[in-house]
Amino acid sequence: MTKTAEHKIEKLKAEIRKHDYLYYVLNQPEISDSEYDKLIKELESLEKQHPELITPDSPTRRLIGGLSNEFRKMKHPTPMLSLENTYSVEDVTEWYGRIAKLLEERTIEFAAEPKIDGVSCSIVYEKGFLKYAATRGDGETGEDVTFNIKTIKAVPLRLYFAGRIHAPSLFEVRGEIYMDKMEFKNLNDNILAEGKESPFANPRNAASGSLRQKDPSVTAKRPLKFFAHSYGATREIFRTHSDFIKLCREFGIPTVDTEVFRDIDGAMKYALSIQEKRDDYDYEIDGIVIKVNSIAGQKLLGTTMKQPRWAIAYKFPAMQATTKIKDIVFQVGRTGVVTPVAEFEPARVGGVTISRATLHNFDEVERLNVDIGDTVLIERAGDVIPKVVKVSKKISDGFFHPPEKCPVCGSKVIKGKEEVAHRCINPSCSSQIERGIKHFASRSAMNIDGLGEVVIGHLLEKKLVSDFADIYSLKTEHLYKLELFKEKKAKNLLDAIEESKERPLSKLLYALGIRNVGEKTAVILAQRFGKIENIIKASAADLAKIHEIGPVVAESIVNFFGQPSTKNLIEKLKNAGVNTVEPEVGKAKRVLSGKTIVFTGELQRYTRSEAEDVARKLGGNPTSAVSKKTDFLVAGENPGSKYEKAQKLNVKIITEEEFTKMVKR
Ligand code: IVH
């Protein structure tokens, strides 16, 4: 009995290791998260029945260490060095000149790879098993973080060496612990929502803070990952850096992506091309490391006290800068939310000039303790909009306070009960109306071509409209009153307005701008209820019965339709002939039911938002980022990084043509 249990356990562990390898090293998972979890559960239950068969490399043993009061000091077998930083092509050329002289070789091959903005760490494997792990510390001595490192699933507890006879006796890999940009954002959102701790300033701090936890069970919950980039003590033999990277990957250790170049020009070109694409990476990179590829060459060049002579970091322009806040202004949104926006002296951040950034809300202003005149650290992190990280020099003696009156209409501004936002209480505030109409006419809502910000501004100024239903009473003679319109343009706009009356209910619901009702919820509501009257009649309890709708959204909807002004508005829209029903789509036609779809590149037949509408209508779930949960990617002309990512993750890729055929069936 135990024999078969032992056999089963060993088989399961090997299978889990294989899937870790496919996922973390090759980026080509073959099973879903839930199937993976099932394997772990199966192993857990077998180990529970046979505790004598538990081994330290079992994936169920990732979380073993208890609380520790301090991190033991650990001396590194060989010092963990740092890198010489350079910031220009000339500096790299100068470095090349130096080493070319020392090496006296005609051609020098280089390996180049992203410089990961994480926390360096050393992991030692003995006889193929993870023995201990340490932080870099001062380079000579680091801190023992073995228990915490073991919780990171990307770090193998036992090396994967299919096809080899012997496990490597000693293998010390060095690399970076890091956190994906997206995971960092989610973590900070959760920290802010809980309101107990301060959010992390950037993914590196988040990785470092998560790694240096006294309780490994906290680290285990943090989405940390690992990339190897160099080695310490080892008895393995490799001829080049790129061979070392290959070996790591064979062992199941995720690595940085290394490319080999025949000369320095090739490596430098690569560095500049990656600089352009740095925002496309899922994680923060702050430069490119260029290394002499040959290990013999590296040995000849040797190291200085702190740095190897055989490597150099070409650093990208900093993503942070300090500047002074000139003013804090307000924006009044469609729902009356008053948002503080900092305006500062223009600063270059990551190659882009920035002169303003949202401060999000007044809680954030208080947390940052920021005011006009203060010098602040600003940051442009990846594709995230610029933000104020902290005050670096305080001039004023307090923080900027919310206005008591709306800066646009002068009405009272109040803070809602359970929300951070401050709102202008006047529903007829012109800023709210203007933004409301803009949203109503926008492409993803009623899609009225020609009704943009400038036209709306003029219409409001001349008092030709005061809510969005008024758009439907506009006549040619009204438009002629505005200087903007001549015959053709007026006709085009009126045609576009007329055409918008035929939009399905889902579009109208989204266009109404009900708080917490986005495009997705609007489609769900329209498909469930069919007619606007049915939604108006529905109670919060009826709405909350729908799986995708929570109590907060349900209450927003009931509140919205309960207001007398909404009733008037709906009547006005109906009288104008605006459609308020959702055309039925038969079950058989919901060909994309439950499928997660991503679009990339230029499509010929649809705009991006139309394509997403088509997908949604047929039961699909369009999303913006490719992950292993994506069912397929529809690729148009000139697809970008999503295409490469889909290929890497083995996500099915189809052409626009194929997508059109699929939806026409
Ligand atoms: S090679 C002998 N390669 O950058 C130095 N380092 O600023 C070996 N880093 O402490 C390091 N990405 O932790 C190397 N692709 C990469 C790297 C990298 C990030 C870190 C490393 C080092 C620091 C130096």
XYZ file of C-alpha atoms and ligand atoms in Angstrom:
689
model
C 0.000 0.000 0.000
C 2.728 2.452 1.061
C 4.685 1.424 -1.990
C 1.905 2.535 -4.311
C 1.374 5.707 -2.249
C 5.069 6.470 -2.517
C 4.950 5.882 -6.230
C 1.900 8.132 -6.596
C 3.499 10.886 -4.507
C 6.723 10.807 -6.521
C 4.755 10.884 -9.767
C 2.660 13.825 -8.607
C 5.721 15.791 -7.470
C 7.433 15.212 -10.797
C 4.312 16.285 -12.640
C 3.978 19.462 -10.580
C 7.655 20.231 -11.183
C 7.109 19.802 -14.892
C 4.199 22.258 -14.829
C 6.241 24.768 -12.798
C 8.911 24.492 -15.475
C 6.402 24.957 -18.301
C 4.867 27.952 -16.572
C 7.787 29.837 -15.052
C 10.642 28.982 -17.407
C 9.059 28.360 -20.777
C 6.034 30.594 -20.251
C 3.959 27.881 -21.918
C 1.554 26.417 -19.388
C -0.275 23.293 -20.462
C -2.884 23.230 -17.703
C -5.144 25.798 -16.051
C -4.639 27.202 -12.537
C -7.462 25.074 -11.204
C -6.027 21.888 -12.696
C -2.680 22.780 -11.111
C -4.344 23.401 -7.749
C -6.020 20.011 -8.067
C -2.640 18.311 -8.375
C -1.383 20.123 -5.265
C -4.536 19.183 -3.324
C -4.147 15.555 -4.357
C -0.547 15.578 -3.174
C -1.522 17.254 0.088
C -4.133 14.659 0.846
C -1.765 11.761 0.076
C 0.907 13.314 2.279
C -1.602 13.718 5.068
C -2.310 9.995 4.969
C 1.415 9.187 4.740
C 3.364 11.873 6.593
C 6.407 9.607 6.576
C 6.633 10.110 2.827
C 6.924 13.902 2.963
C 10.211 15.202 1.512
C 11.625 18.738 1.876
C 11.380 19.382 -1.870
C 7.645 18.668 -1.970
C 5.704 21.649 -3.391
C 3.483 21.413 -0.297
C 6.527 22.344 1.807
C 6.904 25.867 0.448
C 5.515 27.326 3.619
C 7.403 25.697 6.468
C 9.344 28.238 8.476
C 7.661 29.784 11.484
C 8.132 33.350 12.682
C 11.707 34.494 12.996
C 12.820 37.410 15.111
C 15.773 38.311 13.016
C 17.340 37.332 9.739
C 20.546 35.424 10.383
C 23.671 36.961 8.811
C 25.148 34.903 5.969
C 28.547 35.378 4.385
C 28.475 34.927 0.623
C 30.914 32.310 -0.730
C 32.138 34.940 -3.213
C 31.181 38.629 -2.948
C 28.002 39.768 -4.685
C 29.220 42.640 -6.824
C 27.411 45.592 -8.303
C 27.624 47.019 -11.822
C 29.172 50.107 -13.336
C 26.361 52.379 -14.489
C 26.412 54.366 -17.718
C 23.810 56.612 -19.249
C 24.906 57.171 -22.845
C 26.103 55.386 -25.969
C 29.428 57.256 -25.627
C 29.978 55.820 -22.135
C 29.380 52.300 -23.429
C 31.778 52.911 -26.331
C 34.367 54.182 -23.892
C 33.958 51.023 -21.763
C 34.316 48.909 -24.906
C 37.567 50.706 -25.757
C 38.940 49.859 -22.322
C 38.133 46.158 -22.422
C 39.090 45.711 -26.087
C 42.539 46.946 -25.192
C 42.836 44.530 -22.289
C 41.492 41.545 -24.197
C 43.474 42.137 -27.348
C 40.974 40.149 -29.380
C 39.709 40.972 -32.826
C 36.091 40.319 -32.034
C 34.368 40.212 -28.701
C 31.005 38.523 -28.359
C 28.523 40.164 -25.997
C 25.450 38.985 -24.133
C 22.856 41.647 -23.406
C 19.762 41.415 -21.250
C 17.279 43.591 -19.382
C 18.346 44.947 -16.024
C 15.534 43.935 -13.707
C 14.546 46.541 -11.130
C 14.173 44.149 -8.222
C 15.997 42.915 -5.131
C 19.136 40.844 -5.637
C 19.421 37.557 -3.947
C 21.540 34.409 -3.943
C 20.066 30.909 -3.912
C 22.239 27.901 -3.222
C 21.401 24.401 -4.457
C 23.264 21.410 -3.098
C 22.854 18.037 -4.807
C 19.975 19.613 -6.694
C 18.034 20.754 -3.584
C 17.496 24.326 -2.438
C 19.663 24.671 0.694
C 19.583 28.350 1.571
C 18.970 31.812 0.161
C 20.308 35.196 1.171
C 19.861 38.853 0.309
C 22.795 40.792 -1.107
C 23.357 42.903 2.022
C 26.630 44.813 1.700
C 27.866 42.379 -0.951
C 30.041 40.424 1.510
C 27.378 39.429 3.995
C 23.648 39.176 3.438
C 20.651 38.001 5.420
C 19.187 34.523 5.510
C 15.813 34.613 3.764
C 15.584 30.886 2.972
C 12.085 30.407 4.394
C 10.725 33.382 2.528
C 12.381 32.485 -0.772
C 10.952 28.980 -0.546
C 7.428 30.410 -0.699
C 8.086 31.834 -4.182
C 6.691 29.365 -6.693
C 9.018 30.522 -9.476
C 11.973 29.299 -7.402
C 12.347 25.520 -7.735
C 12.823 23.650 -4.457
C 14.541 20.930 -6.427
C 16.268 21.384 -9.745
C 14.666 19.952 -12.808
C 17.244 17.987 -14.677
C 15.455 15.583 -16.912
C 17.872 13.411 -18.839
C 20.898 14.085 -16.581
C 22.372 11.320 -14.520
C 23.740 13.373 -11.632
C 22.325 16.352 -9.846
C 24.770 19.262 -9.760
C 26.661 19.044 -6.466
C 26.799 22.818 -5.964
C 25.008 25.550 -7.865
C 24.628 29.095 -6.522
C 22.415 31.246 -8.724
C 22.046 34.950 -8.261
C 19.226 36.996 -9.583
C 16.382 39.371 -8.858
C 13.236 38.928 -6.833
C 10.649 41.189 -8.443
C 6.930 41.886 -8.726
C 4.973 42.344 -11.975
C 3.630 45.891 -12.508
C 0.050 44.652 -12.585
C 0.442 42.613 -9.377
C 2.065 45.620 -7.711
C -0.934 47.757 -8.620
C -3.377 45.144 -7.285
C -1.397 44.809 -4.068
C -1.401 48.577 -3.519
C -5.124 48.795 -4.314
C -5.769 46.165 -1.640
C -3.524 47.943 0.873
C -5.376 51.207 0.206
C -8.775 49.504 0.467
C -7.862 47.965 3.827
C -6.546 51.325 4.969
C -4.196 49.855 7.607
C -0.816 50.363 5.975
C 0.727 52.750 3.468
C 1.009 51.542 -0.109
C 4.431 50.764 -1.597
C 6.081 53.474 -3.680
C 7.114 51.145 -6.530
C 7.342 47.448 -7.462
C 10.918 47.197 -6.165
C 9.960 48.438 -2.711
C 6.986 46.083 -2.765
C 9.293 43.157 -3.606
C 11.804 44.160 -0.964
C 9.163 44.718 1.724
C 7.514 41.416 0.884
C 10.778 39.503 1.011
C 11.846 40.954 4.336
C 8.808 39.730 6.242
C 9.310 38.066 9.596
C 6.376 35.798 8.839
C 6.876 33.702 5.673
C 3.123 33.206 5.376
C 2.875 36.929 4.522
C 5.579 36.567 1.853
C 3.719 33.528 0.505
C 0.689 35.716 -0.223
C 2.720 38.279 -2.153
C 3.046 37.709 -5.916
C 6.856 37.566 -6.029
C 8.810 36.131 -8.925
C 12.460 35.408 -9.656
C 14.852 35.721 -12.603
C 18.410 34.398 -12.476
C 21.129 36.519 -14.119
C 24.474 35.437 -12.681
C 26.186 32.815 -10.548
C 28.313 32.500 -7.440
C 29.897 29.294 -6.165
C 29.423 26.330 -8.492
C 31.161 23.230 -9.766
C 29.261 23.307 -13.050
C 31.189 24.149 -16.187
C 29.975 26.457 -18.928
C 31.885 28.271 -21.623
C 29.767 31.398 -21.986
C 27.255 33.496 -20.075
C 24.568 32.457 -22.530
C 25.392 28.786 -21.832
C 25.013 29.493 -18.104
C 21.568 30.983 -18.764
C 20.668 27.924 -20.839
C 21.803 25.641 -18.041
C 19.659 27.512 -15.493
C 16.658 27.032 -17.733
C 17.376 23.321 -18.080
C 17.443 23.184 -14.283
C 13.990 24.803 -14.192
C 15.209 28.197 -12.955
C 13.562 31.186 -14.697
C 16.123 33.575 -16.172
C 16.346 36.982 -17.794
C 16.096 36.908 -21.601
C 19.663 36.979 -22.863
C 20.632 37.713 -26.456
C 24.063 37.223 -27.955
C 25.703 39.791 -30.285
C 28.806 39.517 -32.416
C 29.949 43.013 -31.558
C 29.260 45.980 -29.294
C 27.244 47.825 -31.942
C 24.733 44.995 -32.081
C 24.433 44.961 -28.282
C 24.010 48.746 -28.153
C 21.342 48.728 -30.879
C 19.481 46.106 -28.893
C 19.760 48.255 -25.744
C 18.237 51.256 -27.533
C 15.441 49.183 -29.042
C 14.496 47.754 -25.638
C 14.549 51.287 -24.204
C 11.743 52.139 -26.640
C 9.761 49.093 -25.550
C 10.357 49.276 -21.817
C 6.705 50.001 -21.042
C 5.662 46.789 -22.809
C 7.370 44.644 -20.187
C 5.180 43.135 -17.458
C 7.854 44.093 -14.917
C 10.040 47.152 -14.370
C 13.368 47.207 -16.164
C 15.734 50.116 -15.614
C 18.397 49.393 -18.198
C 20.282 46.803 -20.184
C 23.240 44.852 -18.840
C 25.920 44.163 -21.447
C 28.312 41.333 -20.572
C 31.356 39.818 -22.243
C 29.884 36.466 -23.227
C 32.974 34.287 -22.918
C 33.705 33.144 -19.346
C 37.416 32.950 -20.221
C 37.231 36.595 -21.359
C 35.466 37.524 -18.105
C 38.193 35.799 -16.070
C 40.897 37.660 -17.986
C 39.263 41.009 -17.330
C 38.576 40.228 -13.678
C 36.905 42.562 -11.204
C 37.665 45.710 -9.277
C 36.749 45.832 -5.575
C 33.096 46.434 -6.273
C 32.409 45.683 -9.931
C 33.299 43.237 -12.649
C 35.213 44.814 -15.561
C 33.439 42.488 -17.972
C 29.945 43.947 -17.552
C 28.292 47.322 -17.707
C 24.783 48.604 -17.092
C 23.354 50.976 -19.688
C 20.691 52.725 -17.620
C 17.483 54.138 -19.110
C 16.406 57.685 -18.264
C 14.983 57.732 -14.731
C 11.258 57.204 -14.325
C 11.258 59.531 -11.333
C 12.050 63.216 -11.007
C 11.618 65.979 -8.458
C 9.764 69.174 -9.241
C 7.825 71.943 -7.528
C 4.029 72.138 -7.311
C 2.900 75.445 -8.837
C -0.800 74.987 -8.276
C -3.481 72.483 -7.363
C -6.585 72.793 -9.553
C -9.893 70.928 -9.617
C -11.676 68.843 -12.172
C -15.390 68.264 -11.760
C -16.382 64.935 -13.285
C -19.593 63.632 -14.803
C -20.856 62.435 -11.443
C -19.815 65.606 -9.645
C -16.614 64.167 -8.172
C -14.131 66.954 -7.511
C -10.629 65.708 -8.285
C -7.509 67.631 -7.240
C -4.869 67.863 -9.962
C -1.319 69.017 -9.253
C 0.309 71.336 -11.758
C 4.074 71.499 -11.504
C 7.123 72.944 -13.160
C 7.638 70.772 -16.249
C 9.976 67.862 -15.539
C 11.479 65.136 -17.735
C 10.483 61.700 -16.534
C 11.615 58.630 -18.493
C 12.120 60.788 -21.592
C 8.677 62.459 -21.444
C 7.894 65.981 -20.202
C 5.244 66.051 -17.503
C 3.586 69.106 -16.013
C 0.507 67.762 -14.220
C -0.673 64.671 -12.396
C -3.882 63.724 -10.690
C -3.793 63.553 -6.903
C -6.820 61.185 -7.071
C -8.745 62.449 -4.038
C -8.359 64.533 -0.896
C -7.548 61.526 1.299
C -4.509 61.028 -0.887
C -3.614 64.741 -0.560
C -3.750 64.363 3.207
C -1.764 61.118 3.163
C 0.937 62.738 1.032
C 0.731 65.868 3.190
C 1.139 67.880 0.017
C 0.448 71.549 -0.733
C 1.210 74.235 -3.297
C 4.886 75.227 -3.178
C 6.149 71.838 -1.973
C 8.835 69.971 -3.901
C 7.650 66.504 -4.783
C 8.979 63.270 -6.205
C 6.974 62.342 -9.273
C 6.964 59.063 -11.125
C 5.823 57.598 -14.392
C 5.718 53.882 -13.752
C 5.281 51.754 -16.862
C 2.028 52.485 -18.590
C 0.572 53.948 -15.415
C -0.247 57.670 -15.502
C 2.160 60.006 -13.722
C 1.755 60.260 -9.996
C 3.112 62.120 -7.016
C 5.064 59.653 -4.893
C 5.953 61.828 -1.913
C 6.884 65.287 -0.762
C 10.649 65.638 -0.800
C 10.849 69.196 0.521
C 8.021 70.694 2.537
C 7.474 74.428 2.184
C 3.957 74.944 3.490
C 2.970 73.812 6.969
C -0.029 71.712 6.050
C -1.839 69.989 3.229
C -4.209 71.303 0.603
C -7.849 71.204 1.730
C -10.932 70.318 -0.330
C -13.012 73.252 -1.539
C -16.266 73.994 0.243
C -17.864 75.205 -2.967
C -17.822 73.718 -6.441
C -15.201 75.592 -8.470
C -17.526 75.480 -11.491
C -21.040 76.281 -10.223
C -20.458 77.446 -6.657
C -22.764 74.835 -5.096
C -21.834 73.006 -1.930
C -19.207 70.244 -2.086
C -19.697 67.355 0.325
C -17.949 64.097 1.125
C -20.156 61.031 0.717
C -20.694 58.732 3.692
C -18.684 55.670 2.805
C -16.566 57.008 0.014
C -13.366 58.970 -0.388
C -14.742 61.266 -3.108
C -15.916 64.830 -2.567
C -18.840 65.718 -4.823
C -20.595 68.829 -6.063
C -24.207 68.321 -5.003
C -25.756 70.232 -7.905
C -26.914 67.814 -10.636
C -27.247 70.731 -13.042
C -23.648 71.881 -12.523
C -22.495 72.803 -16.002
C -19.285 70.815 -15.693
C -21.273 67.707 -14.799
C -23.703 68.300 -17.661
C -20.929 68.933 -20.134
C -19.065 65.778 -19.175
C -22.344 63.841 -19.005
C -23.244 64.800 -22.588
C -19.716 64.074 -23.751
C -19.988 60.615 -22.243
C -23.496 60.115 -23.703
C -22.238 60.901 -27.219
C -18.953 59.012 -26.903
C -18.011 56.159 -29.173
C -18.642 53.368 -26.661
C -21.994 54.912 -25.660
C -24.459 56.418 -28.232
C -21.625 57.040 -30.707
C -22.765 60.406 -32.090
C -20.132 61.519 -34.540
C -19.464 65.267 -34.501
C -20.746 65.892 -30.975
C -17.449 66.552 -29.253
C -16.285 68.767 -26.414
C -16.196 72.031 -28.367
C -19.680 71.648 -29.884
C -21.139 70.631 -26.509
C -19.521 73.702 -24.916
C -21.146 75.990 -27.500
C -24.546 74.296 -27.205
C -24.509 74.745 -23.434
C -23.355 78.334 -23.693
C -26.203 79.238 -26.050
C -28.568 77.321 -23.759
C -29.645 75.084 -26.637
C -29.337 71.992 -24.455
C -29.458 71.454 -20.734
C -29.449 67.648 -20.603
C -28.707 64.917 -23.087
C -32.329 64.363 -24.094
C -32.301 67.932 -25.484
C -29.873 66.782 -28.170
C -32.803 65.086 -29.868
C -34.775 68.356 -30.245
C -31.954 70.150 -32.060
C -32.930 71.536 -35.488
C -30.866 72.936 -38.353
C -31.775 76.496 -37.419
C -30.465 75.975 -33.877
C -27.123 74.801 -35.177
C -26.865 77.734 -37.550
C -26.868 79.973 -34.494
C -23.443 78.551 -33.673
C -20.615 79.880 -35.763
C -19.208 76.393 -35.980
C -21.893 75.103 -38.333
C -22.393 75.443 -42.047
C -24.965 73.469 -44.013
C -23.048 70.228 -44.510
C -21.708 69.969 -40.998
C -25.119 70.659 -39.464
C -26.745 67.977 -41.608
C -24.058 65.455 -40.700
C -24.530 66.070 -36.996
C -28.330 65.868 -37.187
C -28.058 62.625 -39.190
C -25.695 61.194 -36.588
C -28.100 62.181 -33.799
C -31.024 60.600 -35.671
C -29.091 57.412 -36.276
C -28.157 57.121 -32.594
C -31.836 56.639 -31.715
C -31.534 53.063 -32.950
C -28.778 51.995 -30.538
C -29.576 48.942 -28.413
C -30.645 49.373 -24.788
C -27.213 48.288 -23.549
C -25.642 51.354 -25.185
C -28.305 53.667 -23.797
C -27.850 52.276 -20.273
C -24.116 52.859 -20.438
C -24.665 56.321 -21.950
C -26.908 57.381 -19.048
C -23.834 57.374 -16.833
C -25.321 55.457 -13.912
C -22.744 55.268 -11.182
C -20.952 51.870 -11.082
C -22.519 50.743 -14.372
C -19.804 50.216 -16.951
C -20.098 48.741 -20.430
C -20.100 45.161 -19.202
C -22.793 45.660 -16.573
C -24.908 47.581 -19.075
C -24.859 44.605 -21.456
C -25.745 42.180 -18.669
C -28.674 44.359 -17.553
C -29.960 44.855 -21.086
C -29.773 41.156 -21.891
C -31.461 40.100 -18.653
C -34.252 42.665 -18.629
C -34.809 43.324 -22.341
C -36.707 46.629 -21.833
C -35.865 49.723 -19.821
C -39.249 49.544 -18.019
C -38.247 46.178 -16.535
C -35.065 47.654 -15.107
C -36.926 50.643 -13.694
C -39.321 48.246 -11.935
C -36.594 45.971 -10.540
C -35.774 46.125 -6.825
C -32.227 46.042 -5.451
C -32.886 42.430 -4.405
C -33.988 41.474 -7.963
C -30.844 43.034 -9.371
C -28.495 41.506 -6.840
C -29.791 38.065 -7.831
C -27.793 38.429 -11.034
C -24.452 36.736 -10.489
C -22.321 39.560 -11.900
C -24.104 42.333 -9.958
C -23.191 43.037 -6.355
C -25.226 44.963 -3.749
C -23.398 48.271 -4.339
C -24.117 48.243 -8.073
C -27.723 47.142 -7.438
C -28.256 50.071 -5.083
C -26.731 52.551 -7.541
C -29.144 51.402 -10.236
C -32.209 51.608 -7.982
C -31.138 55.060 -6.735
C -30.626 56.316 -10.237
C -33.999 55.208 -11.571
C -35.740 56.315 -8.366
C -34.932 59.975 -8.936
C -37.740 62.103 -10.416
C -35.240 63.806 -12.750
C -34.316 60.398 -14.220
C -37.990 59.624 -14.864
C -38.369 62.886 -16.793
C -35.223 62.215 -18.732
C -36.327 58.715 -19.778
C -39.753 60.041 -20.839
C -38.089 62.765 -22.876
C -35.784 60.247 -24.577
C -38.700 57.927 -25.367
C -40.817 60.763 -26.756
C -37.921 61.718 -28.987
C -38.028 58.190 -30.402
C -34.895 56.777 -28.729
C -34.944 52.973 -28.625
C -35.184 51.473 -25.127
C -35.185 47.754 -25.869
C -32.399 45.238 -26.423
C -32.615 43.232 -29.652
C -32.750 39.533 -28.825
C -29.832 37.305 -29.563
C -30.833 33.635 -29.556
C -28.881 31.171 -27.445
C -27.593 29.448 -30.570
C -26.077 32.710 -31.655
C -24.075 33.245 -28.493
C -21.119 31.569 -30.144
C -18.517 33.240 -27.941
C -20.218 32.334 -24.691
C -17.742 32.446 -21.791
C -14.750 33.038 -24.046
C -12.109 35.586 -23.053
C -10.939 37.511 -26.096
C -8.241 40.107 -26.705
C -7.945 42.282 -29.806
C -4.665 43.681 -31.068
C -3.403 45.602 -34.092
C -5.438 47.549 -36.626
C -8.674 45.883 -37.619
C -10.112 46.607 -41.071
C -13.782 45.998 -40.475
C -14.354 47.310 -36.967
C -13.025 49.903 -34.597
C -11.614 48.298 -31.452
C -14.679 49.231 -29.472
C -17.058 47.860 -32.140
C -15.177 44.566 -32.225
C -15.477 44.360 -28.446
C -19.187 45.070 -28.714
C -19.633 42.254 -31.209
C -17.790 39.889 -28.898
C -19.841 40.950 -25.887
C -23.095 40.627 -27.736
C -22.295 37.041 -28.588
C -21.518 36.190 -24.982
C -17.754 36.793 -25.090
C -15.661 38.634 -22.542
C -13.270 41.081 -24.220
C -10.275 42.101 -22.079
C -7.239 44.240 -22.760
C -4.327 42.098 -21.588
C -3.234 38.667 -22.774
C -2.843 36.104 -20.016
C -2.985 32.370 -19.908
C -6.717 32.686 -19.285
C -7.216 34.286 -22.711
C -9.089 31.933 -25.056
C -7.960 33.679 -28.208
C -6.295 36.745 -29.585
C -7.721 38.427 -32.678
C -4.742 39.945 -34.475
C -5.166 42.758 -36.987
C -2.427 44.518 -38.981
C 0.794 45.461 -37.163
C 0.030 43.640 -33.932
C 2.147 44.726 -30.961
C 3.577 43.025 -27.918
C 0.294 41.260 -27.174
C 0.930 39.081 -30.206
C 4.317 37.960 -28.904
C 2.877 37.364 -25.478
C 0.065 35.223 -26.919
C 2.616 33.187 -28.846
C 4.669 32.688 -25.730
C 1.661 31.591 -23.702
C 0.385 29.363 -26.496
C -2.835 31.363 -26.722
C -4.768 30.693 -29.919
C -4.268 33.517 -32.432
C -6.839 34.158 -35.163
C -7.083 36.709 -37.951
C -9.798 39.324 -38.254
C -11.179 37.301 -41.174
C -11.531 34.211 -38.992
C -13.150 36.224 -36.225
C -15.681 37.666 -38.678
C -16.552 34.188 -39.937
C -16.960 32.973 -36.387
C -19.414 35.713 -35.448
C -21.386 35.544 -38.678
C -22.250 31.888 -38.245
S 24.722 40.816 -13.538
C 28.640 40.950 -10.940
N 22.464 41.053 -14.768
O 21.715 45.018 -10.757
C 27.316 41.558 -11.087
N 22.678 42.102 -12.658
O 23.197 47.420 -10.175
C 26.409 40.571 -11.639
N 20.655 43.230 -11.880
O 23.292 43.770 -7.938
C 25.131 41.130 -11.907
N 19.404 42.733 -13.636
O 21.260 42.463 -8.678
C 23.153 41.373 -13.673
N 20.490 41.125 -15.971
C 21.182 41.451 -14.888
C 20.619 42.203 -13.839
C 21.408 42.519 -12.733
C 19.435 43.332 -12.451
C 21.029 43.817 -10.573
C 21.960 42.949 -9.767
C 23.064 43.866 -9.310
C 22.538 45.210 -9.641
C 23.661 46.140 -9.961
